[in-house]
CSV table of C-alpha atoms and ligand atoms in Angstrom, one decimal:
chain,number,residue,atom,x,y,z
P,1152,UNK,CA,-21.2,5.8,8.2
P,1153,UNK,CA,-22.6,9.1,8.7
P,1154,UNK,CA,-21.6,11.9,5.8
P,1155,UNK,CA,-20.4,14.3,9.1
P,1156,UNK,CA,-18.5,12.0,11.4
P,1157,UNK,CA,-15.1,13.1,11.9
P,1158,UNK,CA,-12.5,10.7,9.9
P,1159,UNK,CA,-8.7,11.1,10.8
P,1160,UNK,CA,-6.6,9.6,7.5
P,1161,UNK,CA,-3.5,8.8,9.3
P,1162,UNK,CA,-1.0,9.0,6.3
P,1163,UNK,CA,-3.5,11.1,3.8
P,1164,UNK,CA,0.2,12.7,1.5
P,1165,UNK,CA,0.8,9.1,0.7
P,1166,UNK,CA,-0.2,6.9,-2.1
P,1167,UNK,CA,-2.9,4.9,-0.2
P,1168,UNK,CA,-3.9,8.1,2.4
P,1169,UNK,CA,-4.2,10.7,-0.7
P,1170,UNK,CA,-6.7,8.3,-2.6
P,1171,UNK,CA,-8.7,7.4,0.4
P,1172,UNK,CA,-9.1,11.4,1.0
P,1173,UNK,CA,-9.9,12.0,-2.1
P,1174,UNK,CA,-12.6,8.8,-2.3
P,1175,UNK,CA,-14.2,10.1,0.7
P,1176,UNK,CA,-14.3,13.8,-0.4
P,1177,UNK,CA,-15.9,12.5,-3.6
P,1178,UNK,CA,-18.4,10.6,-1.6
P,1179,UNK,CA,-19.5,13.5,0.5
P,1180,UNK,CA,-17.5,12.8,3.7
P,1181,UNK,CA,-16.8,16.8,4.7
P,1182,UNK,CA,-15.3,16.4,8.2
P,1183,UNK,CA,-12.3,15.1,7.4
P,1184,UNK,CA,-8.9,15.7,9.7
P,1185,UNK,CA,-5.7,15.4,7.9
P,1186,UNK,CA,-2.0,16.4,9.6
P,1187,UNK,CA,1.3,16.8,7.9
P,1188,UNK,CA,4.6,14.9,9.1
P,1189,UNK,CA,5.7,18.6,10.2
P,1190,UNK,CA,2.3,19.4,11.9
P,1191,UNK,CA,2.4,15.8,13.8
P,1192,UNK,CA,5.1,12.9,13.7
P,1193,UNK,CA,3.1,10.0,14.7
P,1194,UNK,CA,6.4,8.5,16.2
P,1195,UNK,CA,5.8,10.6,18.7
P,1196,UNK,CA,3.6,9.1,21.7
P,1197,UNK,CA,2.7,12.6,23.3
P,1198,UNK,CA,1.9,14.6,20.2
P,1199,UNK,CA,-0.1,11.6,19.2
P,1200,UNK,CA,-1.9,11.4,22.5
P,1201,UNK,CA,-2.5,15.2,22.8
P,1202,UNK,CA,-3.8,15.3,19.0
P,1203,UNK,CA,-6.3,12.3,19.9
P,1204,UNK,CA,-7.5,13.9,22.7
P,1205,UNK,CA,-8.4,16.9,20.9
P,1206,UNK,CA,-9.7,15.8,17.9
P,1207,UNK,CA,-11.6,12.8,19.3
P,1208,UNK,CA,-12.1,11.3,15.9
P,1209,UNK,CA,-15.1,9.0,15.3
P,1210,UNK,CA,-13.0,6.7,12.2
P,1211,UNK,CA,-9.7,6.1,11.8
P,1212,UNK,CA,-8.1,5.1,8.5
P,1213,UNK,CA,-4.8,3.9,9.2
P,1214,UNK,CA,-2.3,4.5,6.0
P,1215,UNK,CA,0.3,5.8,7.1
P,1216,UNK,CA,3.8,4.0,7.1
P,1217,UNK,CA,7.4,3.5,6.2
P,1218,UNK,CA,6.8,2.0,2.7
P,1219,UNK,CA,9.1,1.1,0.3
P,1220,UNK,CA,9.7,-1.4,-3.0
P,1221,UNK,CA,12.7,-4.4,-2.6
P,1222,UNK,CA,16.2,-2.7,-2.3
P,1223,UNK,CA,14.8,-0.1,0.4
P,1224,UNK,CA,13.2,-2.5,2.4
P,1225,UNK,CA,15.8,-4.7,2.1
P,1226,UNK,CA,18.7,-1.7,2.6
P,1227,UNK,CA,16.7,-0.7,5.9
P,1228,UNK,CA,15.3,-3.5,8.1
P,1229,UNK,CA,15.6,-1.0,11.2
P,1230,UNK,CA,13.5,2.3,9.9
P,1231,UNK,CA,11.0,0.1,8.2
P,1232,UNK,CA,10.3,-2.3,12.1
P,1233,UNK,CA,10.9,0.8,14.1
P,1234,UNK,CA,9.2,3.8,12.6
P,1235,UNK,CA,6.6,1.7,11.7
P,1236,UNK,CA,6.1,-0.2,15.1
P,1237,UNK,CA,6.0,3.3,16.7
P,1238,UNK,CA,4.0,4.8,14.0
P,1239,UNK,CA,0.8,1.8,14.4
P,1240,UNK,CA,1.0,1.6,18.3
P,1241,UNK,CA,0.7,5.2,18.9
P,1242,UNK,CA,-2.7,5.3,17.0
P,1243,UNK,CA,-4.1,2.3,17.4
P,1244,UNK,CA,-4.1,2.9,21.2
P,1245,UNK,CA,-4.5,6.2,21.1
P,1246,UNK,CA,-7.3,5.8,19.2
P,1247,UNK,CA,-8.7,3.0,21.8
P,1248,UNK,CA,-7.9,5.8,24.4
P,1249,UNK,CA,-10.7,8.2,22.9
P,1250,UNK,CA,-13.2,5.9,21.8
P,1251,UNK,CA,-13.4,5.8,17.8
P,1252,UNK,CA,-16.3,3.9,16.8
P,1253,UNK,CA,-14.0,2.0,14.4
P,1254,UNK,CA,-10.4,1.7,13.1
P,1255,UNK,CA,-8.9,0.4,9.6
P,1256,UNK,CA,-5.6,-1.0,10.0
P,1257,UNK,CA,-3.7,-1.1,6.7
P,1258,UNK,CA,-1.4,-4.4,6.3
P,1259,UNK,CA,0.6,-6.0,4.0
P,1260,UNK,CA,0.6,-9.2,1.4
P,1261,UNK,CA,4.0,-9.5,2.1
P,1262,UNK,CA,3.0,-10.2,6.0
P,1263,UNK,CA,2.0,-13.8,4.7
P,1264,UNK,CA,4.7,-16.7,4.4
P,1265,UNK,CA,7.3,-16.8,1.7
P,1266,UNK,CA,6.1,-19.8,0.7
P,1267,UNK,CA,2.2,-19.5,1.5
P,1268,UNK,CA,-0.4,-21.5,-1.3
P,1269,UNK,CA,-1.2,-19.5,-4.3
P,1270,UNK,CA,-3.6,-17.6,-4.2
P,1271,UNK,CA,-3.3,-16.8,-0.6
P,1272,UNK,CA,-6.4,-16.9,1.7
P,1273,UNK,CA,-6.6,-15.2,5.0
P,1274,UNK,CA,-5.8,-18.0,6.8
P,1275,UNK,CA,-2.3,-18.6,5.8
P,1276,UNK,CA,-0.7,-15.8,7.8
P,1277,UNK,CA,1.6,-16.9,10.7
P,1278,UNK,CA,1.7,-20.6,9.1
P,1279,UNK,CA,5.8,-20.0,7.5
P,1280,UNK,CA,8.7,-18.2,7.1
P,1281,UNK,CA,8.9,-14.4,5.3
P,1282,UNK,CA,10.2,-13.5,2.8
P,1283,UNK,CA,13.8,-12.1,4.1
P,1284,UNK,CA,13.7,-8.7,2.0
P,1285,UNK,CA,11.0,-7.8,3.7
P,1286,UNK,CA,11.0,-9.5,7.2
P,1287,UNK,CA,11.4,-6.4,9.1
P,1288,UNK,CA,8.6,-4.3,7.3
P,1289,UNK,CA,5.9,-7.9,6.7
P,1290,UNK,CA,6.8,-8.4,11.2
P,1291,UNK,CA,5.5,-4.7,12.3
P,1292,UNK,CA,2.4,-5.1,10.0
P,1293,UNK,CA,1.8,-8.2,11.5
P,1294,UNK,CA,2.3,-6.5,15.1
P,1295,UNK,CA,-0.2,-4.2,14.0
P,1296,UNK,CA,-2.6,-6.5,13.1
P,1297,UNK,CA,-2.5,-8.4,16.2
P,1298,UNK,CA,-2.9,-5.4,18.0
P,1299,UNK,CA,-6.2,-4.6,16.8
P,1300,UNK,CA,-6.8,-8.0,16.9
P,1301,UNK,CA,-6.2,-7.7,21.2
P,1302,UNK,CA,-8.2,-4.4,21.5
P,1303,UNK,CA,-10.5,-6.0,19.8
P,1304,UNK,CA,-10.6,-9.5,22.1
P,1305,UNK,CA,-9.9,-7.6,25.7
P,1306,UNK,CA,-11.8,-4.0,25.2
P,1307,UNK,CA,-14.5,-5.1,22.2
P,1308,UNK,CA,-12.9,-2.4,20.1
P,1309,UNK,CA,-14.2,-2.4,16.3
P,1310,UNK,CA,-10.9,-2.1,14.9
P,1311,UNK,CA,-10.6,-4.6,11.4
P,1312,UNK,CA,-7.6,-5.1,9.3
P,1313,UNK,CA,-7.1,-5.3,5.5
P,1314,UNK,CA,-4.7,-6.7,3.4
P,1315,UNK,CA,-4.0,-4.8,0.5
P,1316,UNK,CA,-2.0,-6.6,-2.4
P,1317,UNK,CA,0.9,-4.9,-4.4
P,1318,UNK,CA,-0.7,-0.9,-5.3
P,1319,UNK,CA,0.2,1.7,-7.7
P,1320,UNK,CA,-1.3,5.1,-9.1
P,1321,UNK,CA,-1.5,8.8,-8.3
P,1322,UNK,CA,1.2,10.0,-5.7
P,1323,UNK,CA,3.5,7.2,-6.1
P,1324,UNK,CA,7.1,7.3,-4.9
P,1325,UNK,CA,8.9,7.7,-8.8
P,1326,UNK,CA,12.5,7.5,-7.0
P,1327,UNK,CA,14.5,4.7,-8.7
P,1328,UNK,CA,16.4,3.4,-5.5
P,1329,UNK,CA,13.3,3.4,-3.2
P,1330,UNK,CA,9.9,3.0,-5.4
P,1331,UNK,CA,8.1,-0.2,-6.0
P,1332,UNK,CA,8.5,-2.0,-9.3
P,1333,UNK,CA,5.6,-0.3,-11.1
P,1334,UNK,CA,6.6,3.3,-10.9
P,1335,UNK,CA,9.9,2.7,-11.4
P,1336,UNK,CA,9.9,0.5,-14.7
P,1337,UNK,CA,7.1,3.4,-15.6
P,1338,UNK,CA,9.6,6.3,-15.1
P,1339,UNK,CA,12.3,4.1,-16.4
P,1340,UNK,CA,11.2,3.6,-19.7
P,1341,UNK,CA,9.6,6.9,-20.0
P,1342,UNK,CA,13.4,8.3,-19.5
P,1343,UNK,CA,15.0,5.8,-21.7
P,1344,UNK,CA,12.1,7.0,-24.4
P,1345,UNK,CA,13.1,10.2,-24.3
P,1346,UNK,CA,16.6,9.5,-24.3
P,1347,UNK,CA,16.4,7.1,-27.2
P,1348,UNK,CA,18.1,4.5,-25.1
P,1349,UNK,CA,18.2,1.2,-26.8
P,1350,UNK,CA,17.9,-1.0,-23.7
P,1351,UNK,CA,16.1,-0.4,-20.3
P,1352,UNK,CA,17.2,-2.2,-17.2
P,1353,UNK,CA,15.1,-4.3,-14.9
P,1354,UNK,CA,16.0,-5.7,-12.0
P,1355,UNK,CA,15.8,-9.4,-11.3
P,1356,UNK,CA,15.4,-12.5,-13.3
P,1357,UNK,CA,11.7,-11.2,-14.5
P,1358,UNK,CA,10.3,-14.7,-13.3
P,1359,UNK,CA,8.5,-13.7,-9.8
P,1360,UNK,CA,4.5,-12.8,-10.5
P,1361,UNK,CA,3.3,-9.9,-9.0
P,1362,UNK,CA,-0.4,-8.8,-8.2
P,1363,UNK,CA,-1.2,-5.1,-8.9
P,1364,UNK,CA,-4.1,-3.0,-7.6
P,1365,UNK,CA,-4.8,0.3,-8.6
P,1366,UNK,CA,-5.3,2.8,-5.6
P,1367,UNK,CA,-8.4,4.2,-6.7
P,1368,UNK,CA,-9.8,0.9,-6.6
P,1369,UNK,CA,-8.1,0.2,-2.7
P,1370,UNK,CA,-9.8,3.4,-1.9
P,1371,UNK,CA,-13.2,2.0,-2.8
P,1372,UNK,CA,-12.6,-1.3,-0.9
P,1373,UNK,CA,-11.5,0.3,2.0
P,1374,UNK,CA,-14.5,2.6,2.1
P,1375,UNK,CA,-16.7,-0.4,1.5
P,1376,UNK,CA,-15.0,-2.2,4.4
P,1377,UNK,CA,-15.3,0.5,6.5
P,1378,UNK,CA,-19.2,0.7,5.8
P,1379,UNK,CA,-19.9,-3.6,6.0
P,1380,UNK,CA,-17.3,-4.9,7.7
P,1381,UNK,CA,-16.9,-5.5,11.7
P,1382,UNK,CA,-14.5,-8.5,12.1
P,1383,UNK,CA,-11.7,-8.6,13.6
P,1384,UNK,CA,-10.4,-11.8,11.1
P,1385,UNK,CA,-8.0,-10.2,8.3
P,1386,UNK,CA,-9.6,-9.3,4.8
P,1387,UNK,CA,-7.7,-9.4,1.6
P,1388,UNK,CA,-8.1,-6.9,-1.0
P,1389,UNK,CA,-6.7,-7.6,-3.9
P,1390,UNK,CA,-8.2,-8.1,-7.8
P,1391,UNK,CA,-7.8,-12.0,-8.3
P,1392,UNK,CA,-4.6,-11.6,-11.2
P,1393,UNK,CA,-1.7,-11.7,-11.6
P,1394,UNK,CA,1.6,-10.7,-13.8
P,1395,UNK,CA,4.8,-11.7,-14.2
P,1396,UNK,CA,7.3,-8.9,-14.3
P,1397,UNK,CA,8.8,-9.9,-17.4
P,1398,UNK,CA,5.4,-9.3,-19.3
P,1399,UNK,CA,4.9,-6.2,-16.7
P,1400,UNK,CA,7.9,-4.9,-18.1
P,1401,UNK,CA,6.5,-5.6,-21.5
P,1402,UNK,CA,3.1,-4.0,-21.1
P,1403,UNK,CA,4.3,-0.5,-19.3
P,1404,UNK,CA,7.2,0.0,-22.4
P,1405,UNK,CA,4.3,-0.5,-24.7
P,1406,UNK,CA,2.0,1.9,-23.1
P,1407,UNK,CA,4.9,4.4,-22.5
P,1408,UNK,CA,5.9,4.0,-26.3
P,1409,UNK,CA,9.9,2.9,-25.7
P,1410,UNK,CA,10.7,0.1,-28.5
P,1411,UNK,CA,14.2,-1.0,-27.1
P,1412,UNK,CA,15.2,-4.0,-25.6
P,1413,UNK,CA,14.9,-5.1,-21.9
P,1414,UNK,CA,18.0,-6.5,-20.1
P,1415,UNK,CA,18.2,-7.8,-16.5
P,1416,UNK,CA,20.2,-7.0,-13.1
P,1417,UNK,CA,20.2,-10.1,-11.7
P,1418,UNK,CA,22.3,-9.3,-8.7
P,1419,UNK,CA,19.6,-7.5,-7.7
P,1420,UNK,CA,17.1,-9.7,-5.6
P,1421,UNK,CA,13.2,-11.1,-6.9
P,1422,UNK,CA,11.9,-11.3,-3.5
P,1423,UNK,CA,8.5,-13.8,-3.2
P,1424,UNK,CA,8.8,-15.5,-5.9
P,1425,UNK,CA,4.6,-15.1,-6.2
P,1426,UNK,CA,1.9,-13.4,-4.4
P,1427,UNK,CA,-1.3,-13.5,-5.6
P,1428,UNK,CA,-4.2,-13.0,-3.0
P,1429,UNK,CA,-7.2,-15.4,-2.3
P,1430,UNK,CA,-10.0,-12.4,-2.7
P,1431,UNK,CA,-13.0,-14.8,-2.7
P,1432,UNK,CA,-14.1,-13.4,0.7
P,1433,UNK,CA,-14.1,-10.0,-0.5
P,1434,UNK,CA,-16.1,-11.3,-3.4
P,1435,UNK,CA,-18.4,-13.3,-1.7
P,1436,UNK,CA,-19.0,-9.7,0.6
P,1437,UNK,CA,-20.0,-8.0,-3.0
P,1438,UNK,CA,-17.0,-5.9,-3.9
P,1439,UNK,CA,-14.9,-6.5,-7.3
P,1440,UNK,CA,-11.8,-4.3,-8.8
P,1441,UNK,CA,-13.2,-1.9,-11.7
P,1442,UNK,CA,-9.7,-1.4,-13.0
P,1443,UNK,CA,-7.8,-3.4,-15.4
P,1444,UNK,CA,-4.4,-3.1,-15.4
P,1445,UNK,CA,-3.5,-1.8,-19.0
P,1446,UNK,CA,-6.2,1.0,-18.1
P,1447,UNK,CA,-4.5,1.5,-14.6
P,1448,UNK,CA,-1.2,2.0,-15.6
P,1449,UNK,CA,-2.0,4.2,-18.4
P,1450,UNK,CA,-3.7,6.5,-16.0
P,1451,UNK,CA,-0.6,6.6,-14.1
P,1452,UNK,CA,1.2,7.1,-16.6
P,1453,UNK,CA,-0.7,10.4,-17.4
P,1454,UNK,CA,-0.9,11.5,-14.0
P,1455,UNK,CA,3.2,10.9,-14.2
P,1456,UNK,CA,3.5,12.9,-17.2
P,1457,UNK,CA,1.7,15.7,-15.4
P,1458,UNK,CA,2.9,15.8,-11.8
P,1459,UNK,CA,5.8,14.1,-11.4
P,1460,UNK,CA,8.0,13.7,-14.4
P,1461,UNK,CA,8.4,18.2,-14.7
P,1462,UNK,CA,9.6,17.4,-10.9
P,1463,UNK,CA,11.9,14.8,-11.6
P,1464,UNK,CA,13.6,16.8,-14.9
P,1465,UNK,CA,13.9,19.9,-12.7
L,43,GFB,O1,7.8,-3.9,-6.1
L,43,GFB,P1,9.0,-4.4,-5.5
L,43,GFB,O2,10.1,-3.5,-5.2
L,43,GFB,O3,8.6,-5.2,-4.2
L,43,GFB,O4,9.6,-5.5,-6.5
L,43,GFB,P2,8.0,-6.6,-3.7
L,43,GFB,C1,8.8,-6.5,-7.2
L,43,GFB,C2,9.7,-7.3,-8.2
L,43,GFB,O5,10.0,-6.4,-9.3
L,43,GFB,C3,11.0,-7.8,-7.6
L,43,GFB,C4,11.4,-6.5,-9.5
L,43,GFB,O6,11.2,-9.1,-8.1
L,43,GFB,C5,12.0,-6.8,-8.2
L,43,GFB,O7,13.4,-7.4,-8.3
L,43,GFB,N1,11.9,-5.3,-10.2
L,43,GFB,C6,12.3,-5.2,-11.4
L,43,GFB,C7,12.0,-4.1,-9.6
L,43,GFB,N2,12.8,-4.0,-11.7
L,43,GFB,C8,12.6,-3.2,-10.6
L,43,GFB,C9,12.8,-1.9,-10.3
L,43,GFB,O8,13.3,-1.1,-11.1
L,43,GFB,N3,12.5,-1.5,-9.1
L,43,GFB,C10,11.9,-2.3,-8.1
L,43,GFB,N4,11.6,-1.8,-6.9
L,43,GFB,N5,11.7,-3.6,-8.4
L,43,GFB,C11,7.6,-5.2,-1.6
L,43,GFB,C12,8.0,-5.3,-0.2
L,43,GFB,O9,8.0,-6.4,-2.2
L,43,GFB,O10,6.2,-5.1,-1.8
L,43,GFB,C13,7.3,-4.3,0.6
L,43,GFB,O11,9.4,-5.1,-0.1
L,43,GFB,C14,5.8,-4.2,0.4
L,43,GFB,O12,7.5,-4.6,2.0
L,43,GFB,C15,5.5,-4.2,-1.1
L,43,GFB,O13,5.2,-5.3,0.9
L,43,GFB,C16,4.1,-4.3,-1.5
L,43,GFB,O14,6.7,-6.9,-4.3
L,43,GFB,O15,9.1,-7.7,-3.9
């Protein structure tokens, strides 16, 4: 990759997008385009079309998407398969329209089978059910893939897909109803903490095992990827471990410092009862994590502290 070519981060206010701009700015990539939802609404096929056209990008990184943790995904099946369906197939072929040299499609763990061996290798997508919180969301990632997949079969397009594993860090989505497990248990027991709550809620029975990647660390896979990697066959990208969210729970009210008690919701759903990625391939291509989890969440935990919790207490 050349330090000047022009890079479009599709998605760069996001958790993923934000740390791939700043990984890239850090690595001396200056030509970077970036668009606001107000400045361009990739649901929209024209504004996409007449954006391409102008900008004529030479890489696309594709992160942006309707994301959400368990109840939101499971609360909205429609915005999560439309916007995204809409979102992915404007850029993927407007991006074929204009020639990039190369595309990265973002997907999903949860695109694999509900059910899939533990860890999960590449391989195992498309061979069983979904998980049915996520269905809607796991089936327009999978669209996605399989359109880069085509462009890459019928036009000999250089566009390669990733799946990232379960992510957290700077830029998170802290809202209780829509986050991911991570950021809310983090804002939870930071509140309860200052409360002096005895007991913090979690949702779920606490059995299902979840594995978590920090962003900074997707950001530098992704890059990697983007410099060594022309296939068209799904990667994973993941870090190899995995947690139950019972002793997740544990480990972000130790960090945060809140010494009450845990108690359960279990009318709320657990989802895939474990999803662990197979990341030998990434391995055997010569990239590891560099982030351990305790460090990982304490980092977001400052960067909480600092950013959004003043937000939040507003
Ligand atoms: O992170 P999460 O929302 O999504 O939930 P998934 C993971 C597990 O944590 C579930 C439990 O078993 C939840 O019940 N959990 C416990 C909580 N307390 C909480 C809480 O306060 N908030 C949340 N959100 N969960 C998502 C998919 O699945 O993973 C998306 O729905 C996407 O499509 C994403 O793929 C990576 O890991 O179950």
């Amino acid at each position: 990759m050349e330090k000047s070519e022009k890079i479009f981060i599709a998605g760069h206010r996001g958790l993923v997008g934000s740390a791939l701009t700043r990984k890239l700015r850090a690595d001396g990539f200056a030509n970077l385009v970036t668009r606001d939802r107000p400045q361009l609404d990739l649901r929209n096929e024209a504004a996409v079309d007449r954006f391409f056209a102008k900008q004529k990008p030479a890489l696309v990184i594709f992160a942006a998407a309707k994301v959400g943790g368990i109840k939101a995904n499971n609360d909205l099946p429609v915005e999560f398969l439309l916007d995204n369906l809409q979102i992915q197939n404007n850029v993927i072929r407007a991006a074929h329209e204009v020639s990039v040299r190369k595309l990265l499609f973002l997907g999903s763990s949860c695109t694999y089978p509900k059910h899939a061996p533990q860890p999960i290798p590449e391989a195992a997508l498309l061979t069983g059910p979904l998980e049915p919180t996520n269905e809607a969301y796991a089936i327009a990632k999978i669209a996605g893939i399989k359109l880069c997949q085509s462009y890459a079969r019928e036009y000999g397009e250089n566009f390669i897909s990733a799946m990232p594993t379960n992510l957290y860090g700077p830029n998170d989505n802290f809202d209780l109803l829509s986050s991911h497990v991570l950021p809310a248990l983090l804002r939870k027991a930071h509140e309860a903490k200052m409360k002096g709550d005895r007991e913090l809620m979690v949702w779920g029975s606490g059995k299902p095992r979840r594995e978590f990647m920090h962003v900074d660390d997707l950001a530098a896979a992704c890059v990697f990827l983007l410099e060594k990697y022309d296939s068209a066959e799904i990667i994973n990208i993941g870090c190899g471990e995995d947690i139950s969210i019972r002793k997740l729970a544990e480990l972000i009210c130790e960090i945060v410092g809140f010494q009450g008690d845990l108690t359960w919701d279990t009318t709320m759903p657990d989802g895939t009862p474990r999803k662990l990625l197979d990341v030998s391939k990434l391995h055997d291509l010569g990239w590891h994590h560099t982030i351990g989890l305790r460090e990982g969440i304490a980092r977001t935990y400052e960067w909480f502290l600092r950013n959004a919790a003043p937000e939040i207490s507003k």
